[in-house]
Short mmCIF file of C-alpha atoms in Angstrom, two decimals:
data_model
loop_
_atom_site.label_atom_id
_atom_site.label_comp_id
_atom_site.label_asym_id
_atom_site.label_seq_id
_atom_site.Cartn_x
_atom_site.Cartn_y
_atom_site.Cartn_z
CA MET A 1 57.03 1.12 98.74
CA PHE A 2 58.32 -1.89 96.82
CA THR A 3 57.33 -5.04 98.71
CA LYS A 4 57.68 -7.88 96.18
CA PRO A 5 59.87 -10.67 97.59
CA ALA A 6 62.38 -12.63 95.52
CA ILE A 7 61.16 -16.14 94.66
CA ASP A 8 63.19 -19.24 93.77
CA ILE A 9 63.37 -20.83 90.32
CA ASP A 10 60.71 -23.48 90.98
CA ALA A 11 58.32 -20.79 92.19
CA GLN A 12 59.03 -18.80 89.02
CA ILE A 13 58.09 -21.83 86.91
CA ASP A 14 54.89 -22.29 88.92
CA LEU A 15 54.03 -18.62 88.45
CA LEU A 16 54.53 -18.77 84.68
CA ARG A 17 52.40 -21.90 84.43
CA SER A 18 49.66 -20.33 86.55
CA ARG A 19 49.51 -17.54 83.98
CA GLY A 20 49.05 -20.00 81.12
CA LEU A 21 52.57 -20.49 79.74
CA THR A 22 53.33 -24.05 78.59
CA ILE A 23 56.64 -25.35 79.94
CA ALA A 24 57.41 -28.82 78.58
CA ASP A 25 60.94 -29.25 79.94
CA GLU A 26 61.38 -28.04 83.51
CA ASN A 27 65.13 -28.67 83.57
CA ARG A 28 65.58 -26.50 80.48
CA ALA A 29 63.35 -23.84 82.03
CA ARG A 30 65.43 -23.88 85.23
CA HIS A 31 68.65 -23.50 83.25
CA TYR A 32 67.49 -20.43 81.33
CA LEU A 33 65.75 -18.82 84.29
CA ARG A 34 68.92 -19.18 86.34
CA HIS A 35 71.38 -18.03 83.68
CA ILE A 36 69.31 -15.37 81.91
CA GLY A 37 66.91 -14.36 84.63
CA TYR A 38 63.15 -14.12 84.98
CA TYR A 39 63.12 -10.34 84.61
CA ARG A 40 65.13 -10.24 81.36
CA LEU A 41 63.05 -13.01 79.79
CA SER A 42 59.83 -11.29 80.80
CA GLY A 43 60.54 -8.54 78.25
CA TYR A 44 60.30 -11.14 75.50
CA ALA A 45 57.19 -12.76 77.00
CA LEU A 46 55.00 -9.65 76.75
CA VAL A 47 53.93 -10.23 73.15
CA PHE A 48 52.57 -13.65 74.10
CA GLN A 49 50.33 -12.15 76.79
CA VAL A 50 46.69 -11.13 76.48
CA ASN A 51 46.27 -7.44 75.60
CA TYR A 52 50.05 -7.12 75.71
CA ASN A 53 49.65 -7.17 79.50
CA ALA A 54 47.48 -4.03 79.39
CA ASP A 55 45.22 -5.41 82.13
CA GLY A 56 48.13 -6.25 84.43
CA SER A 57 47.20 -9.92 84.69
CA HIS A 58 50.19 -11.27 82.74
CA ARG A 59 47.88 -13.94 81.29
CA PHE A 60 49.33 -15.77 78.28
CA HIS A 61 47.48 -16.50 75.07
CA PRO A 62 46.36 -20.13 74.69
CA GLY A 63 49.19 -22.23 73.26
CA ALA A 64 51.98 -19.85 74.32
CA ASN A 65 55.07 -21.77 75.39
CA LEU A 66 58.46 -21.06 76.86
CA ASP A 67 60.26 -22.23 73.71
CA ASP A 68 58.72 -19.34 71.75
CA VAL A 69 59.91 -16.86 74.38
CA LEU A 70 63.41 -18.35 74.28
CA ASP A 71 63.42 -18.23 70.48
CA LEU A 72 62.80 -14.48 70.64
CA TYR A 73 65.55 -14.05 73.20
CA ILE A 74 68.08 -16.04 71.16
CA PHE A 75 67.13 -14.14 67.99
CA ASP A 76 67.66 -10.82 69.74
CA ARG A 77 71.04 -11.90 71.11
CA LYS A 78 72.18 -12.88 67.60
CA LEU A 79 70.80 -9.60 66.26
CA ARG A 80 72.88 -7.62 68.76
CA LEU A 81 76.02 -9.50 67.68
CA ALA A 82 75.29 -8.76 64.01
CA VAL A 83 74.71 -5.09 64.79
CA LEU A 84 77.89 -4.89 66.88
CA ASP A 85 79.93 -6.26 63.97
CA ALA A 86 78.51 -3.61 61.63
CA LEU A 87 78.94 -0.78 64.12
CA GLU A 88 82.61 -1.63 64.63
CA ARG A 89 83.26 -0.91 60.95
CA ILE A 90 81.23 2.28 61.02
CA GLU A 91 82.87 3.58 64.17
CA VAL A 92 86.39 2.99 62.87
CA ALA A 93 85.54 4.69 59.57
CA VAL A 94 83.94 7.74 61.20
CA ARG A 95 86.92 8.27 63.50
CA SER A 96 89.31 7.99 60.58
CA VAL A 97 87.42 10.24 58.15
CA LEU A 98 86.67 12.93 60.74
CA SER A 99 90.25 13.10 61.96
CA HIS A 100 91.77 12.92 58.47
CA GLU A 101 89.58 15.51 56.79
CA MET A 102 89.88 18.02 59.62
CA SER A 103 93.62 17.48 60.03
CA LEU A 104 94.22 18.08 56.33
CA SER A 105 92.15 21.24 56.18
CA GLN A 106 92.69 22.70 59.64
CA GLY A 107 95.93 21.19 60.98
CA THR A 108 96.89 18.24 63.17
CA HIS A 109 95.57 19.79 66.40
CA TRP A 110 92.39 21.33 64.99
CA PHE A 111 90.27 20.02 67.87
CA MET A 112 92.10 22.38 70.26
CA ASP A 113 90.81 25.46 68.45
CA ALA A 114 87.30 26.56 69.44
CA ALA A 115 87.02 28.51 66.17
CA HIS A 116 86.19 25.29 64.31
CA PHE A 117 83.10 24.68 66.45
CA VAL A 118 79.73 26.37 66.84
CA PRO A 119 79.76 29.14 69.48
CA THR A 120 77.44 27.21 71.82
CA TYR A 121 79.83 24.25 72.13
CA ALA A 122 81.42 23.88 75.56
CA HIS A 123 84.89 23.61 74.09
CA ASP A 124 86.76 24.01 77.38
CA SER A 125 84.79 21.13 78.86
CA PHE A 126 85.57 19.04 75.81
CA LEU A 127 89.32 19.65 76.17
CA ALA A 128 89.12 18.78 79.85
CA HIS A 129 87.39 15.55 78.87
CA VAL A 130 90.09 14.80 76.28
CA LYS A 131 92.80 15.27 78.88
CA LYS A 132 91.05 12.92 81.25
CA GLU A 133 90.50 10.24 78.59
CA ILE A 134 94.07 10.21 77.28
CA GLY A 135 95.71 10.42 80.72
CA HIS A 136 97.19 13.89 80.28
CA ASP A 137 97.81 14.23 84.02
CA PRO A 138 101.30 12.79 84.74
CA ALA A 139 99.79 11.00 87.72
CA LYS A 140 97.73 8.96 85.23
CA ALA A 141 100.69 8.20 82.94
CA HIS A 142 100.62 4.50 83.84
CA ALA A 143 97.14 4.16 82.32
CA ARG A 144 98.00 5.80 78.99
CA GLN A 145 97.74 3.95 75.70
CA VAL A 146 101.18 3.05 74.31
CA PHE A 147 100.96 5.57 71.46
CA ILE A 148 99.93 8.31 73.91
CA GLN A 149 102.90 7.44 76.13
CA HIS A 150 105.18 7.71 73.10
CA TYR A 151 103.86 11.20 72.29
CA TYR A 152 104.51 12.53 75.79
CA LYS A 153 107.98 10.99 75.93
CA LYS A 154 109.03 12.51 72.60
CA TYR A 155 107.07 15.77 72.40
CA GLY A 156 106.10 18.52 74.78
CA ASP A 157 104.40 20.89 72.38
CA PRO A 158 101.50 21.05 71.71
CA GLU A 159 100.37 19.82 75.10
CA LEU A 160 97.98 17.29 73.56
CA PRO A 161 98.67 14.60 70.95
CA PRO A 162 97.49 15.03 67.33
CA SER A 163 93.95 14.36 66.24
CA TRP A 164 94.50 10.82 64.94
CA MET A 165 95.78 9.72 68.36
CA VAL A 166 93.14 11.50 70.42
CA PHE A 167 90.26 10.19 68.34
CA GLU A 168 91.41 6.61 68.83
CA VAL A 169 90.88 7.04 72.57
CA LEU A 170 87.65 9.03 72.78
CA SER A 171 84.35 7.20 73.16
CA PHE A 172 82.17 7.11 70.08
CA GLY A 173 79.62 9.21 71.96
CA SER A 174 82.25 11.93 72.31
CA VAL A 175 83.23 11.61 68.64
CA SER A 176 79.56 11.99 67.69
CA GLN A 177 79.26 15.16 69.78
CA VAL A 178 82.40 16.62 68.24
CA PHE A 179 81.00 16.18 64.75
CA LYS A 180 77.59 17.51 65.76
CA ASN A 181 79.18 20.71 67.06
CA LEU A 182 81.54 21.39 64.16
CA LYS A 183 80.66 24.41 62.08
CA ARG A 184 78.59 23.61 59.01
CA GLU A 185 81.46 24.24 56.62
CA ASN A 186 83.55 21.66 58.49
CA GLN A 187 80.78 19.06 58.54
CA LYS A 188 80.12 19.29 54.81
CA PRO A 189 83.26 17.56 53.40
CA ILE A 190 83.01 14.79 56.00
CA GLY A 191 79.36 14.18 55.23
CA LYS A 192 80.22 14.07 51.52
CA VAL A 193 82.54 11.10 52.10
CA PHE A 194 79.56 9.16 53.43
CA GLY A 195 77.15 10.47 50.79
CA LEU A 196 75.13 12.43 53.32
CA ASP A 197 74.36 16.01 54.25
CA GLY A 198 76.39 17.07 57.27
CA GLY A 199 73.32 17.65 59.41
CA VAL A 200 71.88 14.25 58.50
CA LEU A 201 75.18 12.55 59.30
CA ALA A 202 75.26 14.31 62.69
CA SER A 203 71.81 12.89 63.46
CA TRP A 204 72.84 9.42 62.30
CA LEU A 205 76.00 9.41 64.40
CA HIS A 206 73.95 10.35 67.47
CA ALA A 207 71.55 7.49 66.72
CA ILE A 208 74.45 5.08 66.17
CA SER A 209 76.02 6.09 69.46
CA TYR A 210 72.73 5.32 71.23
CA LEU A 211 72.36 2.02 69.35
CA ARG A 212 75.92 1.08 70.28
CA ASN A 213 75.23 1.74 73.95
CA LEU A 214 72.12 -0.43 73.83
CA VAL A 215 74.08 -3.28 72.28
CA ALA A 216 77.00 -2.88 74.69
CA HIS A 217 74.64 -3.14 77.65
CA HIS A 218 72.80 -6.16 76.19
CA GLN A 219 69.53 -4.28 75.83
CA ARG A 220 66.65 -5.58 73.73
CA LEU A 221 66.58 -4.43 70.09
CA TRP A 222 63.60 -6.48 68.99
CA ASN A 223 60.29 -4.64 69.44
CA ARG A 224 62.00 -1.57 70.91
CA SER A 225 60.76 1.94 70.29
CA PHE A 226 63.94 3.95 69.77
CA THR A 227 64.03 7.35 71.42
CA ILE A 228 67.06 8.55 69.43
CA LYS A 229 65.95 8.51 65.79
CA PRO A 230 67.93 9.08 62.58
CA THR A 231 66.86 12.05 60.48
CA PRO A 232 65.33 10.68 57.25
CA ALA A 233 67.67 11.52 54.36
CA LYS A 234 65.80 12.19 51.10
CA ARG A 235 67.52 9.26 49.41
CA TYR A 236 66.22 6.86 52.04
CA ALA A 237 62.94 8.60 52.89
CA GLU A 238 60.74 5.62 52.01
CA ASP A 239 62.70 3.31 54.31
CA LEU A 240 62.90 5.80 57.17
CA LYS A 241 59.21 6.64 57.44
CA ASP A 242 59.09 5.26 60.98
CA PRO A 243 62.45 6.15 62.52
CA SER A 244 61.40 4.81 65.94
CA ARG A 245 61.65 1.14 64.92
CA PHE A 246 64.70 -1.07 64.50
CA TYR A 247 64.21 -1.23 60.73
CA ALA A 248 65.21 2.43 60.49
CA GLN A 249 68.33 1.70 62.52
CA ALA A 250 69.15 -1.19 60.19
CA VAL A 251 68.65 0.99 57.11
CA MET A 252 70.99 3.60 58.55
CA VAL A 253 73.65 0.95 59.25
CA GLN A 254 73.24 -0.61 55.79
CA ALA A 255 73.48 2.76 54.03
CA LEU A 256 76.76 3.55 55.76
CA LEU A 257 78.15 0.07 55.18
CA LYS A 258 77.50 0.40 51.45
CA THR A 259 80.03 3.25 51.43
CA ILE A 260 82.43 1.95 54.07
CA ALA A 261 82.45 -1.74 53.12
CA PRO A 262 80.82 -2.26 49.70
CA ASP A 263 81.49 -6.01 49.83
CA SER A 264 79.88 -6.42 53.25
CA GLN A 265 77.51 -9.36 53.62
CA TRP A 266 75.64 -7.72 56.48
CA SER A 267 72.31 -7.56 54.63
CA HIS A 268 72.62 -11.27 53.82
CA ARG A 269 73.46 -12.02 57.44
CA LEU A 270 70.38 -10.13 58.58
CA ALA A 271 68.13 -11.99 56.13
CA GLN A 272 69.66 -15.32 57.14
CA LEU A 273 69.08 -14.59 60.82
CA MET A 274 65.41 -13.92 60.19
CA ALA A 275 65.14 -17.12 58.13
CA GLU A 276 66.61 -19.07 61.04
CA HIS A 277 63.89 -17.70 63.33
CA PRO A 278 60.72 -17.68 61.19
CA LYS A 279 58.42 -17.36 64.21
CA VAL A 280 59.88 -13.96 65.13
CA PRO A 281 57.35 -11.30 64.03
CA SER A 282 59.59 -8.94 62.06
CA HIS A 283 56.78 -6.39 61.64
CA ARG A 284 57.26 -5.53 65.32
CA MET A 285 60.67 -4.21 64.32
CA GLY A 286 59.18 -2.18 61.48
CA PHE A 287 60.39 -4.43 58.65
CA PRO A 288 58.11 -4.16 55.59
CA ILE A 289 57.16 -7.43 53.88
CA ASP A 290 59.23 -6.59 50.79
CA TRP A 291 62.28 -5.25 52.62
CA GLN A 292 64.79 -7.62 51.00
CA THR A 293 63.88 -6.44 47.50
CA ARG A 294 64.24 -2.74 48.27
CA GLU A 295 67.19 -0.90 46.73
CA ILE A 296 68.99 -0.28 49.99
CA TRP A 297 69.35 -4.04 50.58
CA LEU A 298 70.41 -5.03 47.08
CA PRO A 299 74.11 -5.51 46.23
#
């Protein structure tokens, strides 16, 4: 049974100090503990603790201070914002390319035909999900996007709007699953646009969907071990040797941006962010010492 009581901010400061953390400015500590929270900050404090808290004591290394913990937190927040900016471009591009390529080759309502998908795909469930998301039920008409409303006012057949409308509404997780379950011959031309094998792109889109969810829910990226990992493409094999670390996620994002937005300054933004926070141990994110000189990061 969980029996730990909640403690006030001053008690939290006392507890941190009793464990060896230096807190020079109590007012600053109170501000961050109140507005970020003890529990969220504790995830960034672990690396400053003896044995990475393996002994359960939460004892801090000599010289550890709250400012270092806050520096990690602020770095990670900026990192999430940088990642979100990159993912927005990738998500828009994937929706567009998937819908366009399939609509050209298979017709405007290709997604309604189970023949384009692998036999194991729960196509009926997918269509039910589409109807729910776009507000197909007349009782949900008030919640429809304007372009979906226009379709239903002007057309009655087919019963669902065309691909380019539907794929603007679906979550990126759903878009990722659609691509994953397309037949191989349908994946191939879409993957080619992004310079990737269809199966590799399916893996990357799954990983990007997971990364996007982490960012959207303000989860820590720094020092995370990612459970959804991108398949190492041959071209990027050297940089994807450890797909569980953030560096692999960054490589995946950078590789796609090089196709989608060749003039993107995202790699520069990433390097600048690390330069602004030199105390952040980048090796805990899997970044090699020479990462900035590797081909993937060069213009």
